Short mmCIF file of C-alpha atoms and ligand atoms in Angstrom, two decimals:
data_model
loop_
_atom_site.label_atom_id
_atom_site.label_comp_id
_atom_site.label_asym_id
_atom_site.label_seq_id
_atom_site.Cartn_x
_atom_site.Cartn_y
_atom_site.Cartn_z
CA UNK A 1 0.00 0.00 0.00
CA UNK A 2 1.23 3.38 -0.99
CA UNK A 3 1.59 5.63 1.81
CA UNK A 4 -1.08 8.30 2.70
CA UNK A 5 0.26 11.69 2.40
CA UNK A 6 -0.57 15.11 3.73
CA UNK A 7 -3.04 17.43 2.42
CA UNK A 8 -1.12 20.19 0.27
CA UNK A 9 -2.28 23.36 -0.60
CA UNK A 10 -3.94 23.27 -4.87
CA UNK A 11 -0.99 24.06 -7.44
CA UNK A 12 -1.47 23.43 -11.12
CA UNK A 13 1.16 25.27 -13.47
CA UNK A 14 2.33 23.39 -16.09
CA UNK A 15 5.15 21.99 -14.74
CA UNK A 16 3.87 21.46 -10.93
CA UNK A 17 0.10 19.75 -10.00
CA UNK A 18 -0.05 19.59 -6.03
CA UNK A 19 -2.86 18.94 -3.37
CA UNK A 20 -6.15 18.19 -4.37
CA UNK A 21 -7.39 20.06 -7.18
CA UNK A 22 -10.74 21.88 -6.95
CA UNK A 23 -11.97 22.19 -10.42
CA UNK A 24 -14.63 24.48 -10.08
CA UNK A 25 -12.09 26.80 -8.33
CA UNK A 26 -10.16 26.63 -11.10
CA UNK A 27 -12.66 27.43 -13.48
CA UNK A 28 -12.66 30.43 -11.41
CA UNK A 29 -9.32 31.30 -10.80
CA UNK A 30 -8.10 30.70 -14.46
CA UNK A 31 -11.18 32.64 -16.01
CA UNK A 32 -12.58 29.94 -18.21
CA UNK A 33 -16.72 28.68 -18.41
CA UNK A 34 -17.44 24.97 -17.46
CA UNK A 35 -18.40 23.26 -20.78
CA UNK A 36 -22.99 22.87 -20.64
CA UNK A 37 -24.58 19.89 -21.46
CA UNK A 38 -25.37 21.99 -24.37
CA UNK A 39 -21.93 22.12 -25.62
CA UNK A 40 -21.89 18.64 -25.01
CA UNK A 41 -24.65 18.12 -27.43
CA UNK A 42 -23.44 19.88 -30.07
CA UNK A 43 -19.82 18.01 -30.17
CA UNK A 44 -21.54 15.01 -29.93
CA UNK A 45 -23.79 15.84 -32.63
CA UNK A 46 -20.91 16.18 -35.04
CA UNK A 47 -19.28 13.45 -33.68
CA UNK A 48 -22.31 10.55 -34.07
CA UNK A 49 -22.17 10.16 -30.62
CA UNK A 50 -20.90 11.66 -26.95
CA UNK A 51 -17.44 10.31 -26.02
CA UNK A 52 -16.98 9.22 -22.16
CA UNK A 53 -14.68 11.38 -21.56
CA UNK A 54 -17.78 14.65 -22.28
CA UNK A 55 -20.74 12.36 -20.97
CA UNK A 56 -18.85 12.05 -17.63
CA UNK A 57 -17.26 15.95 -17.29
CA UNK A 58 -13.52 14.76 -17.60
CA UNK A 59 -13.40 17.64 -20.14
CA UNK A 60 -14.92 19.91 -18.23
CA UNK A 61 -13.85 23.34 -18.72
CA UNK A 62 -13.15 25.35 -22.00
CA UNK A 63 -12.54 29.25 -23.45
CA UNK A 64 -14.44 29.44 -26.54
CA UNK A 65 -15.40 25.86 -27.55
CA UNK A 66 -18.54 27.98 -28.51
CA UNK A 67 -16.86 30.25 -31.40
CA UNK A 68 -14.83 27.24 -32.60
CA UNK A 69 -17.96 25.30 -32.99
CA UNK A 70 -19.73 28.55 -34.71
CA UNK A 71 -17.00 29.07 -36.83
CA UNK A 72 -16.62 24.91 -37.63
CA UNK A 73 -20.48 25.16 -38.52
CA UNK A 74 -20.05 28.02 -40.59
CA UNK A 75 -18.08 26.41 -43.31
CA UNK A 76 -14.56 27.40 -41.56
CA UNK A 77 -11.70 24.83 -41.44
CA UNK A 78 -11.68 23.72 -37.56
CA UNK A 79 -7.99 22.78 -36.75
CA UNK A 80 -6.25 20.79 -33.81
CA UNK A 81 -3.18 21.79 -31.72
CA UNK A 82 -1.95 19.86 -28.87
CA UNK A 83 1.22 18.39 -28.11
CA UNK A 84 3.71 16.77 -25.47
CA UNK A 85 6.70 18.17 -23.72
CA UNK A 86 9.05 14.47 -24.26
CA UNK A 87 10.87 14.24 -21.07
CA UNK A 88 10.42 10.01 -20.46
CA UNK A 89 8.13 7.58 -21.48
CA UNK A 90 4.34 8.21 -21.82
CA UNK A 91 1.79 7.25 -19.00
CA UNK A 92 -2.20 6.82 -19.36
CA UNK A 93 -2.90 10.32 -18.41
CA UNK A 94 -1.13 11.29 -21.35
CA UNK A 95 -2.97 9.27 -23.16
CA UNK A 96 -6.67 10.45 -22.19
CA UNK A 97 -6.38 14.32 -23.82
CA UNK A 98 -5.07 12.19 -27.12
CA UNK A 99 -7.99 9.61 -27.47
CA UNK A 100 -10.27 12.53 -27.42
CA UNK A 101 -8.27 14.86 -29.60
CA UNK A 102 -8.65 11.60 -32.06
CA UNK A 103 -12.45 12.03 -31.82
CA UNK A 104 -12.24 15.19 -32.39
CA UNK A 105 -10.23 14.92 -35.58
CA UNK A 106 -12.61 12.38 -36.59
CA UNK A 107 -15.87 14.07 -35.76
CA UNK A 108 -14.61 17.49 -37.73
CA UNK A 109 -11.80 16.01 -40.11
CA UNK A 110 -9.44 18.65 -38.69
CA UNK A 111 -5.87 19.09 -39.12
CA UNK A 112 -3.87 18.38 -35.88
CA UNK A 113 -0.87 19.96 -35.09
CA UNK A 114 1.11 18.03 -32.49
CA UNK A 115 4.20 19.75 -31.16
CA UNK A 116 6.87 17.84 -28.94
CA UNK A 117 8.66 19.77 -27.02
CA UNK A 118 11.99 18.45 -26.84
CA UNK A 119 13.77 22.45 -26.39
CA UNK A 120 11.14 23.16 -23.23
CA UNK A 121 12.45 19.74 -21.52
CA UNK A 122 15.60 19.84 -22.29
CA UNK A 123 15.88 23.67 -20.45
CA UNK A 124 13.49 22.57 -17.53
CA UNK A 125 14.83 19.55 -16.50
CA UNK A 126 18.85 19.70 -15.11
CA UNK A 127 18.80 15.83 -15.68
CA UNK A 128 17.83 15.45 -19.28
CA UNK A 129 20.12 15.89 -22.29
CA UNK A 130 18.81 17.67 -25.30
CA UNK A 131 20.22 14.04 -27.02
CA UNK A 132 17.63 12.37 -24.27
CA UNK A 133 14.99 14.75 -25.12
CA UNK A 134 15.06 14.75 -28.91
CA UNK A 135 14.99 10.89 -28.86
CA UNK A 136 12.23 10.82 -26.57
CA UNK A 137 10.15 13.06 -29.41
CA UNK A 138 10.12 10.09 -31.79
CA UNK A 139 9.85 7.56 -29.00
CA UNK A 140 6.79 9.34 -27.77
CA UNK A 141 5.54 10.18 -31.12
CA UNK A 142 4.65 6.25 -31.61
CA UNK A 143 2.34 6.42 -28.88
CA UNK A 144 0.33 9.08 -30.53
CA UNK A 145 -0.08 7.41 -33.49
CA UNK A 146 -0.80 4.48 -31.78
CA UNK A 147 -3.67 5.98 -30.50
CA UNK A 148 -4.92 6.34 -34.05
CA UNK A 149 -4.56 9.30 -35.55
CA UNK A 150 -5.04 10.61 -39.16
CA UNK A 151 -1.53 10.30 -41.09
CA UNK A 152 -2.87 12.97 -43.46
CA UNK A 153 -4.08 15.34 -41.41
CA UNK A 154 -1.94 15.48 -38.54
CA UNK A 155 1.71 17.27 -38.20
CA UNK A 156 3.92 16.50 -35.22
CA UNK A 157 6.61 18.68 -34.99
CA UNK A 158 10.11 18.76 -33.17
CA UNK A 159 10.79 21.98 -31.79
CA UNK A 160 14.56 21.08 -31.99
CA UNK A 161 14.33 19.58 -35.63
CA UNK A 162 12.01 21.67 -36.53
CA UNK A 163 13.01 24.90 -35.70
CA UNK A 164 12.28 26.37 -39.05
CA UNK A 165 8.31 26.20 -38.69
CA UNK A 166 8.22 27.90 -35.75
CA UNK A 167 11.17 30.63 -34.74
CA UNK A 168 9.93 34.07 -37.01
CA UNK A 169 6.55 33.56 -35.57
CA UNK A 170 7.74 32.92 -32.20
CA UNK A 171 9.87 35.94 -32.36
CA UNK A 172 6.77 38.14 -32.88
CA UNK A 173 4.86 36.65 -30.33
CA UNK A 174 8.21 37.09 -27.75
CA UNK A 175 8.48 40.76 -28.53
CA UNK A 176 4.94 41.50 -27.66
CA UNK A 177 4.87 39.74 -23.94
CA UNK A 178 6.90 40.96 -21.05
CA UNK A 179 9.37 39.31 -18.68
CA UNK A 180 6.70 40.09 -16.02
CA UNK A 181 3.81 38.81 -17.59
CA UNK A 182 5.69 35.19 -18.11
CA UNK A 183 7.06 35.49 -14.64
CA UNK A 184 3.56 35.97 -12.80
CA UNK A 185 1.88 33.54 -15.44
CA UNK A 186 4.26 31.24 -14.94
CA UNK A 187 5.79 31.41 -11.52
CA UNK A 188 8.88 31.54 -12.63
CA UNK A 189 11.51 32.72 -10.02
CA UNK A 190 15.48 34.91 -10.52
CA UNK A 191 16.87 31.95 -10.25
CA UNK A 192 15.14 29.83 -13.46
CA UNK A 193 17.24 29.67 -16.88
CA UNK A 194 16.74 32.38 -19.75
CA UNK A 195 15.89 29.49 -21.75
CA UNK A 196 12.70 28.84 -19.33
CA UNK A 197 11.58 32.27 -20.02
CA UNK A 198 11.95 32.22 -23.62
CA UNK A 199 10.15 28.89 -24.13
CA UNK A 200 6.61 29.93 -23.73
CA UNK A 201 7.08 31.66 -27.11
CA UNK A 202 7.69 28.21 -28.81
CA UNK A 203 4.59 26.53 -27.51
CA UNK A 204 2.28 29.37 -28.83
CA UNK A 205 3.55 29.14 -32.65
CA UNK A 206 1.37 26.19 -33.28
CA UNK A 207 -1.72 27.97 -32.54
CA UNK A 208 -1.14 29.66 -35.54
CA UNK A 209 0.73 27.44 -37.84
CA UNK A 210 -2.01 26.18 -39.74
CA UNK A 211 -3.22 29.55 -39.96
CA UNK A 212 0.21 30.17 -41.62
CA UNK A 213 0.52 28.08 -43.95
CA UNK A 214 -2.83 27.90 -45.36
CA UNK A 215 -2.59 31.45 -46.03
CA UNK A 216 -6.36 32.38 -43.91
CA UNK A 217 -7.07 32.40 -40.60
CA UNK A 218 -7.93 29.20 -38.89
CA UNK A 219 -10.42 28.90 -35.72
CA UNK A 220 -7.91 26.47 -33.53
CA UNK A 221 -8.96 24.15 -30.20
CA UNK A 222 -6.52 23.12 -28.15
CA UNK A 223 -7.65 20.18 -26.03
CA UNK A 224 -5.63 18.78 -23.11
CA UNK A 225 -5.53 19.03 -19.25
CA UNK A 226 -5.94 22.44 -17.62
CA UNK A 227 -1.98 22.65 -16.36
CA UNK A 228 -1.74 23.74 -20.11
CA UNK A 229 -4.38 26.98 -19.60
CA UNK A 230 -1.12 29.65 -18.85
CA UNK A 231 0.57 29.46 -21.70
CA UNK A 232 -2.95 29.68 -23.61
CA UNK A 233 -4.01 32.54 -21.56
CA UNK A 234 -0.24 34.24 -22.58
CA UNK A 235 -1.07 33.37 -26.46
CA UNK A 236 -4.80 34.27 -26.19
CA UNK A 237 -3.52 38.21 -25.19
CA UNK A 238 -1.22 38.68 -28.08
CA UNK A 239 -2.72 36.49 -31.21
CA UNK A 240 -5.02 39.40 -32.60
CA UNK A 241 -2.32 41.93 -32.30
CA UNK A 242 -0.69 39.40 -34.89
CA UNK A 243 -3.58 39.07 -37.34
CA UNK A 244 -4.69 35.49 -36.10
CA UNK A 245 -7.36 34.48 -34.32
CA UNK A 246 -7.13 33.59 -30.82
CA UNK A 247 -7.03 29.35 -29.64
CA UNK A 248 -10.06 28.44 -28.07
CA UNK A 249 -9.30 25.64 -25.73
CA UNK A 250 -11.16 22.39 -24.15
CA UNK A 251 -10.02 21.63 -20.67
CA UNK A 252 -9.29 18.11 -18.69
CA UNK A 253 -9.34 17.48 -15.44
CA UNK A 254 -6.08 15.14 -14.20
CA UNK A 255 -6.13 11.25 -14.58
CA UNK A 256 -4.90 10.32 -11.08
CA UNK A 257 -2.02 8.41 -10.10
CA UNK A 258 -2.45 5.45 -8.24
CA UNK A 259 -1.32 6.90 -4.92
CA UNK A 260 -3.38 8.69 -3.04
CA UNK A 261 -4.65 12.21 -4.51
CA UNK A 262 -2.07 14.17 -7.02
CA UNK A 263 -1.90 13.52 -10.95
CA UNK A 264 -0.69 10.92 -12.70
CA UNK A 265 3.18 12.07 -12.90
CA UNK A 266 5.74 10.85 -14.56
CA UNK A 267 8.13 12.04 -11.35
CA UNK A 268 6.35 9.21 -9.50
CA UNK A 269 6.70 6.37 -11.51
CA UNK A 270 5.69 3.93 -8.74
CA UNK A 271 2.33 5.67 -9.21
CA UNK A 272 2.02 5.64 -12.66
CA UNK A 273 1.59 3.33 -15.47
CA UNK A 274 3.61 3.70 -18.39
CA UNK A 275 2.22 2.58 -22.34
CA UNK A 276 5.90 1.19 -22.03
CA UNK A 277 5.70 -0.68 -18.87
CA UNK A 278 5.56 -4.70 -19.25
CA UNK A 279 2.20 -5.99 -18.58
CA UNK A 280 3.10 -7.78 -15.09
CA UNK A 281 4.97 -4.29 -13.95
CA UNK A 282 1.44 -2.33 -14.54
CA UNK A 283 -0.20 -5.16 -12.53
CA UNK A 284 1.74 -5.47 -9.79
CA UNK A 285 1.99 -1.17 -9.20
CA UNK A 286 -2.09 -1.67 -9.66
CA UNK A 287 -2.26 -4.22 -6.99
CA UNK A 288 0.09 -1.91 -5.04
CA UNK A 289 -2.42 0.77 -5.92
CA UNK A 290 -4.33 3.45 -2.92
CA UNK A 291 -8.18 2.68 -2.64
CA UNK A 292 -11.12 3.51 -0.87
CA UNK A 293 -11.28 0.54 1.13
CA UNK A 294 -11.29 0.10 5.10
CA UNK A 295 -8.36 -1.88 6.58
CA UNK A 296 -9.48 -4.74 7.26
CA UNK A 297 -12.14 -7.53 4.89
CA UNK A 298 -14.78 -7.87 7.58
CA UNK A 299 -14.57 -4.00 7.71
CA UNK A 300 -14.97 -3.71 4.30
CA UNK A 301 -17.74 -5.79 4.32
CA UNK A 302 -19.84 -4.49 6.86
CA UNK A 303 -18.91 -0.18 5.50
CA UNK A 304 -18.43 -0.86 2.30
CA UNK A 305 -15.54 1.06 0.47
CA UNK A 306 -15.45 4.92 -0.92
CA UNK A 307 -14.84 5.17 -4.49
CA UNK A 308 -14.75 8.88 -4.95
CA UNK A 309 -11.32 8.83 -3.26
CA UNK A 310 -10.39 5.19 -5.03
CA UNK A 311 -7.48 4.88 -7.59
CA UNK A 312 -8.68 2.25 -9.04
CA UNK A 313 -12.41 3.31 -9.30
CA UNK A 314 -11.07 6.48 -10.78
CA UNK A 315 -9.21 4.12 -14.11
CA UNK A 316 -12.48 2.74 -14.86
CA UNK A 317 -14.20 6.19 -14.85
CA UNK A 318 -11.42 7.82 -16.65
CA UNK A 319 -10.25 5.14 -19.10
CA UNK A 320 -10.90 1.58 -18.87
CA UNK A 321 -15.43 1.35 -18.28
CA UNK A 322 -17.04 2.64 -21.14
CA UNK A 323 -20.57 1.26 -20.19
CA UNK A 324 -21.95 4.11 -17.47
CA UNK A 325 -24.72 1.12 -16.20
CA UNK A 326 -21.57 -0.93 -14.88
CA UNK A 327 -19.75 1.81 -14.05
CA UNK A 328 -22.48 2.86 -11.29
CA UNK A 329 -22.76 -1.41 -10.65
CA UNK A 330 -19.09 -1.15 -9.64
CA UNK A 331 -19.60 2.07 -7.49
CA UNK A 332 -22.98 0.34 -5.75
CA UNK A 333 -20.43 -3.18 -4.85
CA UNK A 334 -17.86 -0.68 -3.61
CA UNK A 335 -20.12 1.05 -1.66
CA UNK A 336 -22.46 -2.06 -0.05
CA UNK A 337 -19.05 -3.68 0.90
CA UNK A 338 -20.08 -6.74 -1.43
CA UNK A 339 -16.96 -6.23 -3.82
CA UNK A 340 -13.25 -6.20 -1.61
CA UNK A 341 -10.60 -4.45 -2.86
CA UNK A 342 -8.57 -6.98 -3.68
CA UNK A 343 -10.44 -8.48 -6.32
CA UNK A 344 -11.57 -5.05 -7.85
CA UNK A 345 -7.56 -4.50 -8.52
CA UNK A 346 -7.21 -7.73 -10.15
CA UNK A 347 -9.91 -7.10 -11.79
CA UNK A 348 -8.74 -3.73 -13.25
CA UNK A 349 -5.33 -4.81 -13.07
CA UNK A 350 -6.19 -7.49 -15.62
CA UNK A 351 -7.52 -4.99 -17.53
CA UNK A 352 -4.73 -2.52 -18.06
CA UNK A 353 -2.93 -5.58 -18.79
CA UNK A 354 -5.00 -6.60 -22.16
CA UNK A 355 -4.91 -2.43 -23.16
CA UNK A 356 -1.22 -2.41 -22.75
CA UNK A 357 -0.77 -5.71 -24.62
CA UNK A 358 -2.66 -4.58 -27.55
CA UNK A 359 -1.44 -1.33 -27.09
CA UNK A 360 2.51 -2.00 -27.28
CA UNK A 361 1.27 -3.98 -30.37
CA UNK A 362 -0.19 -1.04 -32.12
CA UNK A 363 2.47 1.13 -30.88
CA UNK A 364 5.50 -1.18 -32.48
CA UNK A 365 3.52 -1.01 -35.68
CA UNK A 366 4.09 2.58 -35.72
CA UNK A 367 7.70 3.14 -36.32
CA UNK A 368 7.35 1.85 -39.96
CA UNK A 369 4.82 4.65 -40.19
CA UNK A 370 6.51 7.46 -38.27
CA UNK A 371 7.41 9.81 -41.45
CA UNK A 372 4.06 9.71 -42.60
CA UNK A 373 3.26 11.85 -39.33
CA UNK A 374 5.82 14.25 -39.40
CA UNK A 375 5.92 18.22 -40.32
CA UNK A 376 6.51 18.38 -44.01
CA UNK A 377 8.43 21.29 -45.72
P1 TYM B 401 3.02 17.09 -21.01
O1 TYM B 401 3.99 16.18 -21.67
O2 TYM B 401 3.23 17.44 -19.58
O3 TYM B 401 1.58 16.48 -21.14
C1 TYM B 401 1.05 16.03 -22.38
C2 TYM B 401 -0.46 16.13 -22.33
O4 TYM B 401 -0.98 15.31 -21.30
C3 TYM B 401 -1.75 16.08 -20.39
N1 TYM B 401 -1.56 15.45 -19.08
C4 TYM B 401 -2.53 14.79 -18.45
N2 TYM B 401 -3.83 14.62 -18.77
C5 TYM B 401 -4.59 13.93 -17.91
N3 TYM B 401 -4.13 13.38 -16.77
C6 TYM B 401 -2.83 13.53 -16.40
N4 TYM B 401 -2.38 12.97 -15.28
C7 TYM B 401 -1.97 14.27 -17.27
N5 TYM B 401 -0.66 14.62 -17.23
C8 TYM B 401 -0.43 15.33 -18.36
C9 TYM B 401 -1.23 17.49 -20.53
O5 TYM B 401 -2.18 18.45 -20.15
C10 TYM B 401 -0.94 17.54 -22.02
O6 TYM B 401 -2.14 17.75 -22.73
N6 TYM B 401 4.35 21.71 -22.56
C11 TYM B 401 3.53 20.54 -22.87
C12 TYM B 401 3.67 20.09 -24.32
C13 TYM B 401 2.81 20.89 -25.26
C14 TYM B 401 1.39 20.91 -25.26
C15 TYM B 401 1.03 21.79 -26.32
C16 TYM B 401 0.43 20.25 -24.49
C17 TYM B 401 3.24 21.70 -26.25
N7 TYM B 401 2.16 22.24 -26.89
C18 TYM B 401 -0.31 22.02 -26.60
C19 TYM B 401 -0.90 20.50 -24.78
C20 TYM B 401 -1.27 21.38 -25.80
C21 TYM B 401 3.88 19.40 -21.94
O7 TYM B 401 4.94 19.34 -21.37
O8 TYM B 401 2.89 18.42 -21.88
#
């Protein structure tokens, strides 16, 4: 059993989640508008059908969804950005913004442009090489494609390699925001790298790439969890004084790791499940995993357990139950104490075993068809 740990005050940057995070709070403290059942409706109506991850308020938060809709429905083009900063292997909560960025594509045949930033954690972290980093961008990159994305119509992009795409814009966008605005957005302190400071430039250019070289202005959504929202919130005050429209962006609350509370983080790899980790690693760190349960069987059986702090519970919600009628017949064994914790792990950890197996499948597959997925000239 992982050890408890003491209640921390709510962080979420993008390079620090902490405590336990309040949602609607944020919602509030970042500015944005929970996403209505409406809004629901109308993605799903594009899409055939509402994805789990809407149904069940995982994306739950969003600046303009509205306008990017409008302007999808309008005849626009509707494009994609998202991306991952490469710093190790992938985990499932990396994972969760991607499958729905793939129904996105899907439901409005968008381009996706997918940026790996190798630059940002090769600067951030004192441990990585920019050698370590780079490779990690094409290590990663198979995981995104294993998730099924469109060769044709998405772009991942290298900030290291490709360099070229992105520096003249990012140079505009660096002389219009101010040390102190990236500082306060940020949190950055005297004693962070001029390299740390710089990078926030980089990750806005792909707002606007498509918007570049398509030669009109593109209506962009950006969807992936909210530690992303400052750099947004940075792009969103200077894109119109470049001629571009600003990102709209869908929100995601955190995949948890399977301590108790906090993210899924790669920093705590005891606690997390990697798309690379062999199938009997993922089930023993499952079986290993913080639940709801009471100490003891008869305990168990005569309380019943709590799944809305339960690790487990919360990989069937997030990722791995797709039917909502089981999901609540899990949550009503939890509760009445007729299903012990024990077997629920095995049960999920047998799960996450059969994704992972099919998964590492899908993901060797992609190497032959890596090029296909990268930034052309
Ligand atoms: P990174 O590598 O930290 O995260 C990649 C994506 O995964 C999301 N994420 C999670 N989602 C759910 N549960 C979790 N436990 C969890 N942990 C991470 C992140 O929100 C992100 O969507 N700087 C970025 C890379 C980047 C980017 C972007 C991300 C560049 N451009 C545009 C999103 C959109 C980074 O380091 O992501």
């Amino acid at each position: 059993m992982t050890e408890p740990k003491e209640p921390q005050e709510m962080v979420v940057t993008p390079w620090k989640v902490e405590g336990e995070v309040d949602y609607d709070r944020l919602i509030e403290q970042f500015g944005t508008k929970p996403i209505t059942q409406e809004l629901r409706e109308r993605l799903a109506k594009h899409a055939g059908y509402m994805h789990s991850q809407l149904r069940r308020g995982i994306f739950f938060s969003h600046r303009d969804l509205d306008w990017w809709l409008d302007a999808y429905e309008g005849g626009e083009p509707a494009g994609l950005y998202t991306g991952r900063g490469p710093s190790g292997p992938v985990h499932l909560g990396h994972l969760l913004p991607w499958f729905f960025t793939k129904y996105l594509q899907e439901a409005f045949g968008a381009e996706l442009y997918f940026q790996m930033t190798d630059d940002e954690k090769f600067v951030y972290n004192p441990e990585l090489t920019l050698e370590e980093t780079n490779a990690y961008t094409y290590e990663n990159a198979l995981d995104l494609i294993a998730v099924g994305l469109d060769p044709d119509k998405t772009h991942i992009i290298s900030d290291v390699d490709n360099i070229d795409h992105l520096y003249r814009t990012a140079l505009q966008v660096a002389k219009r925001v101010t040390y102190s605005t990236i500082r306060s957005v940020f949190g950055l302190t005297d004693s962070d790298n001029i390299g740390i400071i710089f990078f926030p430039a980089i990750q806005a250019v792909p707002c606007f790439l498509q918007s570049i070289r398509e030669d009109r202005k593109v209506a962009v959504l950006i969807p992936a969890a909210i530690d992303q929202d400052p750099y947004w919130r940075m792009t969103r005050d200077i894109a119109e004084k470049l001629g571009f429209y600003k990102p709209a962006q869908m929100h995601a609350k955190f995949l948890p790791g399977l301590g108790k509370g906090g993210k899924m983080s790669a920093s705590m790899p005891e606690t997390a499940v990697f798309t690379t980790d062999p199938p009997e690693v993922a089930e023993k760190k499952i079986m290993e995993a913080f639940t709801g349960g009471q100490p003891t069987v008869r305990e168990q059986k005569e309380k019943g357990g709590n799944p809305s702090i339960c690790s487990i519970y919360a990989y069937y919600y997030f990722l791995f139950e797709e039917d909502d009628g089981k999901l609540v017949e899990l949550e009503n064994e939890c509760r009445s104490g007729a299903l012990i914790c024990g077997d629920c792990k095995a049960r999920l950890a047998r799960v996450v075993s059969r994704f992972l197996v099919d998964f590492q499948r899908k993901r060797e597959k992609a190497r032959d068809r890596l090029e296909n997925f990268l930034i052309k000239s």
